[in-house]
Coordinates of C-alpha atoms in Angstrom, one line a residue:
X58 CA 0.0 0.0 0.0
X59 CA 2.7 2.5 1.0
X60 CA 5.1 1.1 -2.0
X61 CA 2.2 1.9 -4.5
X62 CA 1.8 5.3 -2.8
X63 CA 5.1 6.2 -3.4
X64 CA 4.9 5.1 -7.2
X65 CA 2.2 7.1 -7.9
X66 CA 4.0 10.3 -6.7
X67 CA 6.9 9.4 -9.2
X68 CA 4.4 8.3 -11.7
X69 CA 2.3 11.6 -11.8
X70 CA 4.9 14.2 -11.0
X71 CA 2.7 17.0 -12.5
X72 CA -0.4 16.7 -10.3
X73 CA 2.9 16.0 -7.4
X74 CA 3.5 19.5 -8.2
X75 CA 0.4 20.9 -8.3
X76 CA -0.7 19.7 -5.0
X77 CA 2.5 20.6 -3.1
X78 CA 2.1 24.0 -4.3
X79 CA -1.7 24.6 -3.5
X80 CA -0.9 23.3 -0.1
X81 CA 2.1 25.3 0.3
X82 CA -0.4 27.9 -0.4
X83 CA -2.8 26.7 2.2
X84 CA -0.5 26.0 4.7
X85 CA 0.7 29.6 4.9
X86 CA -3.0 31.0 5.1
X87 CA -3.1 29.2 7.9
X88 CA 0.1 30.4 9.3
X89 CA -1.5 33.6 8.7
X90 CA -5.1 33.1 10.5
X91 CA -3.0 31.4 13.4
X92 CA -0.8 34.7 13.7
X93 CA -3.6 37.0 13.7
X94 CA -5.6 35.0 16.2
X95 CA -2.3 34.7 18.5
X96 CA -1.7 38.7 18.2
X97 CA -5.2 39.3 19.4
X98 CA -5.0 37.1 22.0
X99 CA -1.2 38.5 23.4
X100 CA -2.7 42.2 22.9
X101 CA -5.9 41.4 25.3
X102 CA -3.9 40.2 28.2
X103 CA -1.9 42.9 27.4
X104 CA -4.4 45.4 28.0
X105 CA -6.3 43.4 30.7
X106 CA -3.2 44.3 32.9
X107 CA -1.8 47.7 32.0
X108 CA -5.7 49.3 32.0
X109 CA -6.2 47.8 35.5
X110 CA -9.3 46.6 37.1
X111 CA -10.2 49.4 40.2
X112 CA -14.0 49.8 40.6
X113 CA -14.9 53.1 43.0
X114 CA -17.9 53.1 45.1
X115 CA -18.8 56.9 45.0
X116 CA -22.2 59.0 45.2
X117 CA -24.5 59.4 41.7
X118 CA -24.0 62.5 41.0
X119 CA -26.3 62.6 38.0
X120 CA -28.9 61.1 40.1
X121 CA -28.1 64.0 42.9
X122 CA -28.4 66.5 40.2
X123 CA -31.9 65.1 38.9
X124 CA -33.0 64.8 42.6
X125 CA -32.0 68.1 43.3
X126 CA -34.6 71.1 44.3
X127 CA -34.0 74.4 42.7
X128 CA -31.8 76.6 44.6
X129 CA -30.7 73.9 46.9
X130 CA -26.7 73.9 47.6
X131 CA -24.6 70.9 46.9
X132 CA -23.6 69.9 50.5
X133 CA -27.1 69.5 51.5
X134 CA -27.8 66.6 48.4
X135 CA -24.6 65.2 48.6
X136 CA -25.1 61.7 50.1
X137 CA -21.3 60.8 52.2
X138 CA -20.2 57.1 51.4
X139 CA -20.0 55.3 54.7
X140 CA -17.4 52.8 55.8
X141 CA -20.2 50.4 57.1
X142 CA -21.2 50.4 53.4
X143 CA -18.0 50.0 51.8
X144 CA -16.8 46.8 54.0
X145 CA -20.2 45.3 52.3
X146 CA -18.0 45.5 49.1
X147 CA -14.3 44.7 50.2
X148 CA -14.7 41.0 50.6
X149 CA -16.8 40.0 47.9
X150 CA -15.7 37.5 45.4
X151 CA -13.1 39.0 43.0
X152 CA -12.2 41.3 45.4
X153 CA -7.9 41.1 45.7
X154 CA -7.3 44.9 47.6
X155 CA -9.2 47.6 48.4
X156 CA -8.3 51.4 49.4
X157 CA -10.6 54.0 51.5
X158 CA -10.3 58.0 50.7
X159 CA -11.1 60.6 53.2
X160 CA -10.0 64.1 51.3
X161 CA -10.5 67.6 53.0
X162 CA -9.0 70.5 53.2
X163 CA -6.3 72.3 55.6
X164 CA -4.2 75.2 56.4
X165 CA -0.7 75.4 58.2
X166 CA 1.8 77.7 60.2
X167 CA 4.6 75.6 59.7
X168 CA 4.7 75.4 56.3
X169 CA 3.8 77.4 52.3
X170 CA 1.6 75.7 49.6
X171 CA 3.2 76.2 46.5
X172 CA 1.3 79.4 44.5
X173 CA -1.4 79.0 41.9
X174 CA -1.0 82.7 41.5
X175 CA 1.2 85.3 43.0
X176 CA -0.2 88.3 45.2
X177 CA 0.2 91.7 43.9
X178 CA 0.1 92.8 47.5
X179 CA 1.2 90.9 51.0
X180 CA -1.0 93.5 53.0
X181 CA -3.9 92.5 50.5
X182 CA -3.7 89.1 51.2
X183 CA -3.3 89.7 55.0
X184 CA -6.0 91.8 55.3
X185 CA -8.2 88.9 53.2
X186 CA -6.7 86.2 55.8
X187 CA -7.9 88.7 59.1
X188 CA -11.3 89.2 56.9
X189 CA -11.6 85.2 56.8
X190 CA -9.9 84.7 60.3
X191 CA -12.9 84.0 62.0
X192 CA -15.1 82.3 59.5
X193 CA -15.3 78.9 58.7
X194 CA -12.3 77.7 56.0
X195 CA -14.5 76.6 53.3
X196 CA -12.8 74.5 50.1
X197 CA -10.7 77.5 48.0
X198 CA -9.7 78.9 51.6
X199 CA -7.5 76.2 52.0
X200 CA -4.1 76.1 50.9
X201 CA -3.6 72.1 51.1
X202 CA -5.7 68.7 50.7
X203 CA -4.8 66.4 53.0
X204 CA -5.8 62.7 51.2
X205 CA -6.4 60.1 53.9
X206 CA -5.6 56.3 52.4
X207 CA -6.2 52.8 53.9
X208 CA -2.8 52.4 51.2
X209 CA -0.8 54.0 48.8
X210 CA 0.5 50.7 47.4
X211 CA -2.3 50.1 44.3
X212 CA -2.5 54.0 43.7
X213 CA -2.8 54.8 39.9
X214 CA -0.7 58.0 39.9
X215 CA 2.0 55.7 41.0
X216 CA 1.5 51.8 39.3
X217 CA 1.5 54.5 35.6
X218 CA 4.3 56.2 37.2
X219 CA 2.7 59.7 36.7
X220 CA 3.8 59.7 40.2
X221 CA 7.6 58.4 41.3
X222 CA 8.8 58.3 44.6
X223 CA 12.1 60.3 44.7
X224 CA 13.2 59.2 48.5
X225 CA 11.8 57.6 51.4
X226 CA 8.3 55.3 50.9
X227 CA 5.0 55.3 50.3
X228 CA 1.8 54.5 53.1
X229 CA 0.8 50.9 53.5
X230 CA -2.0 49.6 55.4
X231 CA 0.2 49.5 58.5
X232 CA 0.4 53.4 58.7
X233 CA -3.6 53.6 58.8
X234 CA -3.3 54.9 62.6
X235 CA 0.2 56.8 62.4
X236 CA 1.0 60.3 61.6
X237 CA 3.0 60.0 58.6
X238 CA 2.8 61.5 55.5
X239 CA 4.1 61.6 51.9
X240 CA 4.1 65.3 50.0
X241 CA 5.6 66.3 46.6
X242 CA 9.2 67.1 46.1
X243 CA 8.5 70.4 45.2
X244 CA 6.3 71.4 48.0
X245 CA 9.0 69.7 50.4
X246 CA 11.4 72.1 47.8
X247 CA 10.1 75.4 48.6
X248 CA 9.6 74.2 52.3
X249 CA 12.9 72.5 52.9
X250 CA 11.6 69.3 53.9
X251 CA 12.8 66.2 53.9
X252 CA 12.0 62.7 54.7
X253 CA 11.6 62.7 58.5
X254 CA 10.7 66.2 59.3
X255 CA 7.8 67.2 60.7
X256 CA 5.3 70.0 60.2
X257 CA 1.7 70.8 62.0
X258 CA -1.8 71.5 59.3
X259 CA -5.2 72.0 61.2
X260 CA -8.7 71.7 59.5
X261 CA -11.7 73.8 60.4
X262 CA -15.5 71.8 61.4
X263 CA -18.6 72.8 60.6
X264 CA -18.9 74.1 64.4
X265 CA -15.6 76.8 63.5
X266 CA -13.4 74.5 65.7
X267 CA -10.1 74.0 65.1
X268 CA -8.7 70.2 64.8
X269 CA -4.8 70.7 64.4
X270 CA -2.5 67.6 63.5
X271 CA 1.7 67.2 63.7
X272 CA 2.4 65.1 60.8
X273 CA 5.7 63.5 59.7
X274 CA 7.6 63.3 56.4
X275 CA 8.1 59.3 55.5
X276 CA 8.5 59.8 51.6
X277 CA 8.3 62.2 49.1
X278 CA 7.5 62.0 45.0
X279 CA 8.1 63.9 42.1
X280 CA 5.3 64.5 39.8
X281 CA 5.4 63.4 36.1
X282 CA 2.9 65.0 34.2
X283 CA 1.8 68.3 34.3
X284 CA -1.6 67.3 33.0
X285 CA -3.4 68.0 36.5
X286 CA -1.6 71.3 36.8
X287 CA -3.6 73.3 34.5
X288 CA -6.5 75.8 34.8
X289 CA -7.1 75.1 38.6
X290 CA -8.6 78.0 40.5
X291 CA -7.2 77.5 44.3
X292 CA -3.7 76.3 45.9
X293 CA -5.5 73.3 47.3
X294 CA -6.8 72.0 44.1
X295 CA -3.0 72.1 43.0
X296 CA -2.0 68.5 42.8
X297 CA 1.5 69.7 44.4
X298 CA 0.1 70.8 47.5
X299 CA -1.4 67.5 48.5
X300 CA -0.6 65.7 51.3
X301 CA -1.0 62.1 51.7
X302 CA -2.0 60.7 55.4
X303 CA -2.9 57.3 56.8
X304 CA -7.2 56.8 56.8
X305 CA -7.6 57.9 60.7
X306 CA -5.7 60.9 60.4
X307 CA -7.6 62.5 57.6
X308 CA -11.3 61.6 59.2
X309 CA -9.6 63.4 62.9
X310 CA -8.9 66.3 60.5
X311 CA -12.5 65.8 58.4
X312 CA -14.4 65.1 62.0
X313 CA -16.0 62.1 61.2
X314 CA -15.1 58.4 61.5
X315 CA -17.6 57.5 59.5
X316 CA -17.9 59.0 56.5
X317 CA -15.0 58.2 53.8
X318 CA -15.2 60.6 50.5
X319 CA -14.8 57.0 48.2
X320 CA -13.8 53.4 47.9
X321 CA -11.8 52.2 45.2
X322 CA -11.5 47.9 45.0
X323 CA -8.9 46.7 42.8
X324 CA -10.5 43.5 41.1
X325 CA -8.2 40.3 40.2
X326 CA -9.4 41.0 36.3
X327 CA -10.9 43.4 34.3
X328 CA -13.4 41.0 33.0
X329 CA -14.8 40.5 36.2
X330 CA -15.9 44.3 36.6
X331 CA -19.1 43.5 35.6
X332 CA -19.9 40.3 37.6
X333 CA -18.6 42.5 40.8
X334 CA -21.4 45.1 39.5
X335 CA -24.3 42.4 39.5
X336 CA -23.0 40.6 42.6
X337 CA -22.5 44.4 44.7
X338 CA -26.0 44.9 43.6
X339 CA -27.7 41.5 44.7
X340 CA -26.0 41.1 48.1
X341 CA -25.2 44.4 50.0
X342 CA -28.0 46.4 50.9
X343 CA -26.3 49.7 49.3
X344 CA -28.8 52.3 47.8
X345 CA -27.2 52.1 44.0
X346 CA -30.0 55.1 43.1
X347 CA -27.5 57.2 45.3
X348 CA -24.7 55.9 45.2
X349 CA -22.9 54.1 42.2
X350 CA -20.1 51.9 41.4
X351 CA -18.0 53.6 38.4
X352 CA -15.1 51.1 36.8
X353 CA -14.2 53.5 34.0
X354 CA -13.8 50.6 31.7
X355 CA -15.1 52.7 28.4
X356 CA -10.9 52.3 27.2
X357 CA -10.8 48.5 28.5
X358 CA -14.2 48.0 26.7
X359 CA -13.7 49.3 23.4
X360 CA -10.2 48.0 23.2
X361 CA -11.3 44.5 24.0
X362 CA -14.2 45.2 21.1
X363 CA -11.9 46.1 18.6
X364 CA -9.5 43.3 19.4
X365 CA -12.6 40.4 19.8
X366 CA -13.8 41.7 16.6
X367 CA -10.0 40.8 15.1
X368 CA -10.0 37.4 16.6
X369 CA -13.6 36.5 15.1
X370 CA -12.3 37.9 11.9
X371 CA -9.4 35.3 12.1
X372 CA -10.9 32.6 13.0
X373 CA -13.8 33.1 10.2
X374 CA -10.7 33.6 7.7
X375 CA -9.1 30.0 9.2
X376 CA -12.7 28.1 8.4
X377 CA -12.5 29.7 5.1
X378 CA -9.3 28.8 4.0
X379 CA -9.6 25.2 5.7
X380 CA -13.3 25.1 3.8
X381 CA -12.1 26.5 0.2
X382 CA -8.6 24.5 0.6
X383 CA -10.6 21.3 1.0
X384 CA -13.1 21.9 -1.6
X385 CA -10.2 22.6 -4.4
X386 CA -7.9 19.4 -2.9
X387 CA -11.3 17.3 -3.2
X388 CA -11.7 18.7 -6.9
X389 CA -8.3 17.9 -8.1
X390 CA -8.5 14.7 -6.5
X391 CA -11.6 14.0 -8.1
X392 CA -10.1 14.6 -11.7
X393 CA -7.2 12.8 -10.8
X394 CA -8.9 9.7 -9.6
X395 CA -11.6 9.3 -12.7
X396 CA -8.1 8.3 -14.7
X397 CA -7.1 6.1 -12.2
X398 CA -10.5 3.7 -12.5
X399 CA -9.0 0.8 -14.0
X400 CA -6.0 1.1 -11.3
X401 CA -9.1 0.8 -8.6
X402 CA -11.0 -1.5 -10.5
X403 CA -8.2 -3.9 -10.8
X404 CA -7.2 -3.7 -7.4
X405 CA -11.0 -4.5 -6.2
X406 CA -10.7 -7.4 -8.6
X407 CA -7.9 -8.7 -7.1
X408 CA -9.5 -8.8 -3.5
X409 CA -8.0 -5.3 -2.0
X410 CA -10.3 -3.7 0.3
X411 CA -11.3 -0.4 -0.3
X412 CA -10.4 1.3 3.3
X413 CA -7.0 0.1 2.1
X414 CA -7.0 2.1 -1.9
X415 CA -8.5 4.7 0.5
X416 CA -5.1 4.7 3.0
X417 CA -3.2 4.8 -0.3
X418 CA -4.8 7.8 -1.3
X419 CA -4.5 9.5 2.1
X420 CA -0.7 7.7 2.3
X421 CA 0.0 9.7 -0.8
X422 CA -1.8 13.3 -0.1
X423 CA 0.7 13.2 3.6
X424 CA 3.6 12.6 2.1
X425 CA 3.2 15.6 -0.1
X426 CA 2.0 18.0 2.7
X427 CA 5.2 16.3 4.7
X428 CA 6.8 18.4 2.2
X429 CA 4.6 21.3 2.1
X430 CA 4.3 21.5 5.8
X431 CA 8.4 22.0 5.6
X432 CA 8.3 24.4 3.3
X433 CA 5.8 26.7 4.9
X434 CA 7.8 26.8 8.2
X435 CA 10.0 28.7 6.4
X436 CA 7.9 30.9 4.3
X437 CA 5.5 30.8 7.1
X438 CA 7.7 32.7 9.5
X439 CA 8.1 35.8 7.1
X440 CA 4.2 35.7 6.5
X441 CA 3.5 36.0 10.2
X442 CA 6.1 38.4 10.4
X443 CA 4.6 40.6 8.2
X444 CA 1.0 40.3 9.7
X445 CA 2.9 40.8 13.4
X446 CA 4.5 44.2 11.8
X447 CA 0.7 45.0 10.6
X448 CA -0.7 44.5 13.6
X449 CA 2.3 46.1 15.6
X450 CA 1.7 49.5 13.6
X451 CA -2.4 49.4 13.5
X452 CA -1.8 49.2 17.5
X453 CA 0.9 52.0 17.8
X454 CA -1.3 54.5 14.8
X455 CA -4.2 54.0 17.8
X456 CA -1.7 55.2 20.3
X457 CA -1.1 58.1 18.0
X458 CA -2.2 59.5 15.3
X459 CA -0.2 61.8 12.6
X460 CA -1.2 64.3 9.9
X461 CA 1.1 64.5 7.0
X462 CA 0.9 66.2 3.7
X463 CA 2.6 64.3 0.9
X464 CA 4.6 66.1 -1.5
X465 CA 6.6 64.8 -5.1
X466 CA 9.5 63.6 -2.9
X467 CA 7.4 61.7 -0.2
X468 CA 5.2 59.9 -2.9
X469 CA 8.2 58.9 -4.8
X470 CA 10.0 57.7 -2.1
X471 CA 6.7 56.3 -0.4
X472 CA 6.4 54.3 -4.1
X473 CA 9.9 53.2 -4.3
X474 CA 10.2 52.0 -1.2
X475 CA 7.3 50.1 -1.0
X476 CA 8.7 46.5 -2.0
X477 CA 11.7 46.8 0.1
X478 CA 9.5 47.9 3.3
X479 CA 7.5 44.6 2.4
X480 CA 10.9 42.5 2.2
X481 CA 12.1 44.3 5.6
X482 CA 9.2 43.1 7.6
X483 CA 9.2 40.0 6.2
X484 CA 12.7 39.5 7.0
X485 CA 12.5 40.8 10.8
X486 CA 10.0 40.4 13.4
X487 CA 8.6 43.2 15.3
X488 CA 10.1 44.8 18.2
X489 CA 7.4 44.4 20.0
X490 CA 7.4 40.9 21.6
X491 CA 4.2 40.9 23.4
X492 CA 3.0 41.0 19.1
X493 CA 6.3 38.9 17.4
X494 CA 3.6 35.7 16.9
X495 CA 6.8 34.3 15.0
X496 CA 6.4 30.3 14.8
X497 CA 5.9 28.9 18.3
X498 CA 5.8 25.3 19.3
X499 CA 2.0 25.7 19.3
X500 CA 1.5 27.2 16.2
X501 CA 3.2 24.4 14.6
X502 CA 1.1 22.0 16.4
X503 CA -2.2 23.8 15.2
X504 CA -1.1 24.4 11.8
X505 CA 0.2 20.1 11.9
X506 CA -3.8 19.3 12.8
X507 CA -5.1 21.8 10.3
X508 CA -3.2 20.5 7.3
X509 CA -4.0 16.6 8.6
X510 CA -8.0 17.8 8.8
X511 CA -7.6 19.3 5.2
X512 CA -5.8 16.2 4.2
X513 CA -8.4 13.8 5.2
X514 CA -11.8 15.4 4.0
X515 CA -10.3 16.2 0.7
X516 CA -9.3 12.3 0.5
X517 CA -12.5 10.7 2.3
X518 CA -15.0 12.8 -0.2
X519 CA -14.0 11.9 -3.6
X520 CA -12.9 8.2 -2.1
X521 CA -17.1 8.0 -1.6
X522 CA -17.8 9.1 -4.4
X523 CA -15.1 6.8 -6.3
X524 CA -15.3 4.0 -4.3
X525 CA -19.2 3.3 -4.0
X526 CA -19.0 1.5 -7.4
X527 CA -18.4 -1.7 -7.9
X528 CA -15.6 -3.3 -9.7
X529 CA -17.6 -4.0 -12.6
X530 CA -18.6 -0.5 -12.6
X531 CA -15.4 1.1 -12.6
X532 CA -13.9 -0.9 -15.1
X533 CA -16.6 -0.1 -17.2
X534 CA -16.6 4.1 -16.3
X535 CA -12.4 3.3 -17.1
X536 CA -11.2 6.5 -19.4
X537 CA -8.0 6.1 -21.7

């Protein structure tokens, strides 16, 4: 059975040829589907963990502004989030870490804020503080925000390194009761601070008493970005002139031990934000017309659209190609077979069964995509390195996007260059690794089971339809 496979390879070396090349062909289609659909899957893990997965229990404020009567001020709607409601949240299932915030608003003697704006006149500004002196401080009369944590270690500002400490460390769960702090390093500048000094800020209550707090340097950061910097209207709304505290030491200053201004709950995975949602909403007797739970998932969502949408589209493309690439083997065999009736019909004659012509015809359809399937892990490696390189600049033209008028030079060059830019990324796989799908181990393993499936329908059909005959019949139907 194997010996006359191998004959009729020698024997019919043009329809040899043929098939090696159309499943060369197929083989690195399938290289290319298998790329595409390993890219996608790389670039959602990828931005499962750099978007992060924090959900923040906070008051509705849309719901407070429908709710609200006309003329009615802001603190009188706003509805506090308690702590007794957010530990309903903190050990729910997906649940990994959590963080409380308690923000308000202080002054100090011991120390400047850094300026929003200069003062055209020091007696100005002291007659405006001995004109406030014995009101209330509200919010822009502040000159700091001190920002209460139950932990600094999952902060945004600081896992996207907006934020970076410059010297000492950062509040963990253990300072929730101590009087450390963390500042900026250009408040701690213009102050001469540095990591163990100590300075006094004291808050105001609704009652015009004074709750005064020493507080000591542990670390201090250096901003960044100056994206929070611009158009504020107050030195406490200035990002530099906040002052990070433990949790108790911020509700002494905001007199109240149980109101928090929000919870944040870092979830194991972003996927899970929405089963966190429903489960929040069946279990915990929280008021969700008040208050709501805000993931700010709208860049995690549409990402992981656009890339689901990709991965669909390759693994439509892989049924095509392993749908059309059967259908044209299964034609060619077809041909091929009607002038080989007599060869069948002699072979049934002499008592062969025809699950063993079958296996001859399978035999000899492997042994040429043996041969294919070598080829196309070389060829197949420069087609996924082109399709990585595609995918590696549709991702980075998302990240940014430029304008560029072309003139005679550019379009020239643009035109000229275009085959050697094709070679080049054909040649060399992406920088990127977390997009260089490059031949793997299980790419070679999907594309061996996809060739072996192709292989075997486009053998077992026209066998059928050959091999239903009799041998009288097929030596009768015998052409040439």
């Amino acid at each position: 059975m194997i010996k006359n496979a191998i004959l009729s390879i020698k024997k019919n070396v043009g329809k040899t040829i043929l098939l090696l090349v159309l499943m060369c062909v197929i083989a690195n289609l399938v290289i290319a589907g298998l790329s595409i659909k390993n890219a996608t899957s790389k670039s959602m893990e990828q931005v499962r963990t750099s978007l992060g997965s924090d959900v923040t229990l906070t008051y509705n404020m849309q719901n407070m502004m429908k709710n609200r009567d006309k003329g009615e001020a802001m603190d009188e709607v706003i509805s506090p989030v308690t702590i007794k409601m957010a530990d309903q949240l903190k050990d729910l299932t997906y649940v990994k870490s959590y963080n409380y915030t308690v923000n308000v608003g202080v002054t100090s003697d011991d120390i400047d804020p850094v300026e929003m704006s200069k003062s055209e006149d020091s007696s100005t500004n002291d007659d405006r503080k001995n004109f406030m002196g014995n009101m209330p401080k509200m919010m822009d009369q502040n000159d700091f925000t001190v920002v209460g944590n139950t932990t600094m270690e999952n902060m945004s500002e600081f896992l996207n390194e907006n934020y970076v400490l410059k010297s000492g460390r950062l509040l963990t769960q253990k300072d929730a009761d101590s009087k450390n702090c963390v500042i900026e390093t250009t408040l701690a500048s213009d102050n001469d601070l540095k990591v163990g000094d100590t300075f006094s800020v004291t808050s105001t209550n609704a009652d015009n008493e004074e709750i005064t707090v020493k507080l000591k340097i542990v670390g201090i950061y250096t901003m960044q970005t100056n994206d929070q910097i611009g158009g504020m209207m107050s030195n406490r709304q200035n990002p530099i002139n906040q002052i990070y505290t433990g949790l108790t030491i911020a509700q002494k200053l905001n007199d109240s031990t149980t109101n928090i201004s929000k919870a944040i709950y870092y979830l194991d995975d972003p996927e899970h934000i929405e089963a966190f949602k429903a489960k929040a909403k069946s279990v915990t007797d929280i008021d969700f017309e008040t208050y709501t739970l805000d993931a700010n998932d709208q860049v995690y969502q549409r990402s992981i659209d656009s890339l689901e949408n990709m991965e669909q589209f390759a693994t439509i493309f892989l049924w095509v190609v392993i749908g059309a690439g059967s259908a044209i083997l299964c034609l060619i065999l077809i041909l091929t077979m009607r002038s080989r009736f007599y060869e069948f019909g002699v072979f049934l004659s002499l008592g062969q069964s025809k699950i063993k012509i079958m296996l001859q015809q399978l035999f000899e359809i492997l042994m040429i995509a043996v041969v294919s399937f070598g080829i196309s892990l070389g060829t197949g490696k420069m087609v996924s390195n082109v399709v990585s390189s595609m995918l590696e600049s549709t991702q980075n033209s998302q990240k940014q996007v430029m304008m560029e008028m072309p003139n005679e030079k550019t379009t020239e060059a643009s035109s000229g260059n275009t085959k050697q830019d094709l070679f080049d990324k054909a040649m060399n796989a992406p920088t990127n690794s977390e997009l260089d799908v490059s031949l793997t181990p299980q790419t070679v393993i999907q594309l061996a089971e996809i060739t072996g499936l192709i292989c075997l329908v486009s053998v077992v059909l026209p066998s059928i339809y050959i091999l239903r005959l009799s041998p009288r019949e097929i030596l009768v139907k015998k052409e040439g």
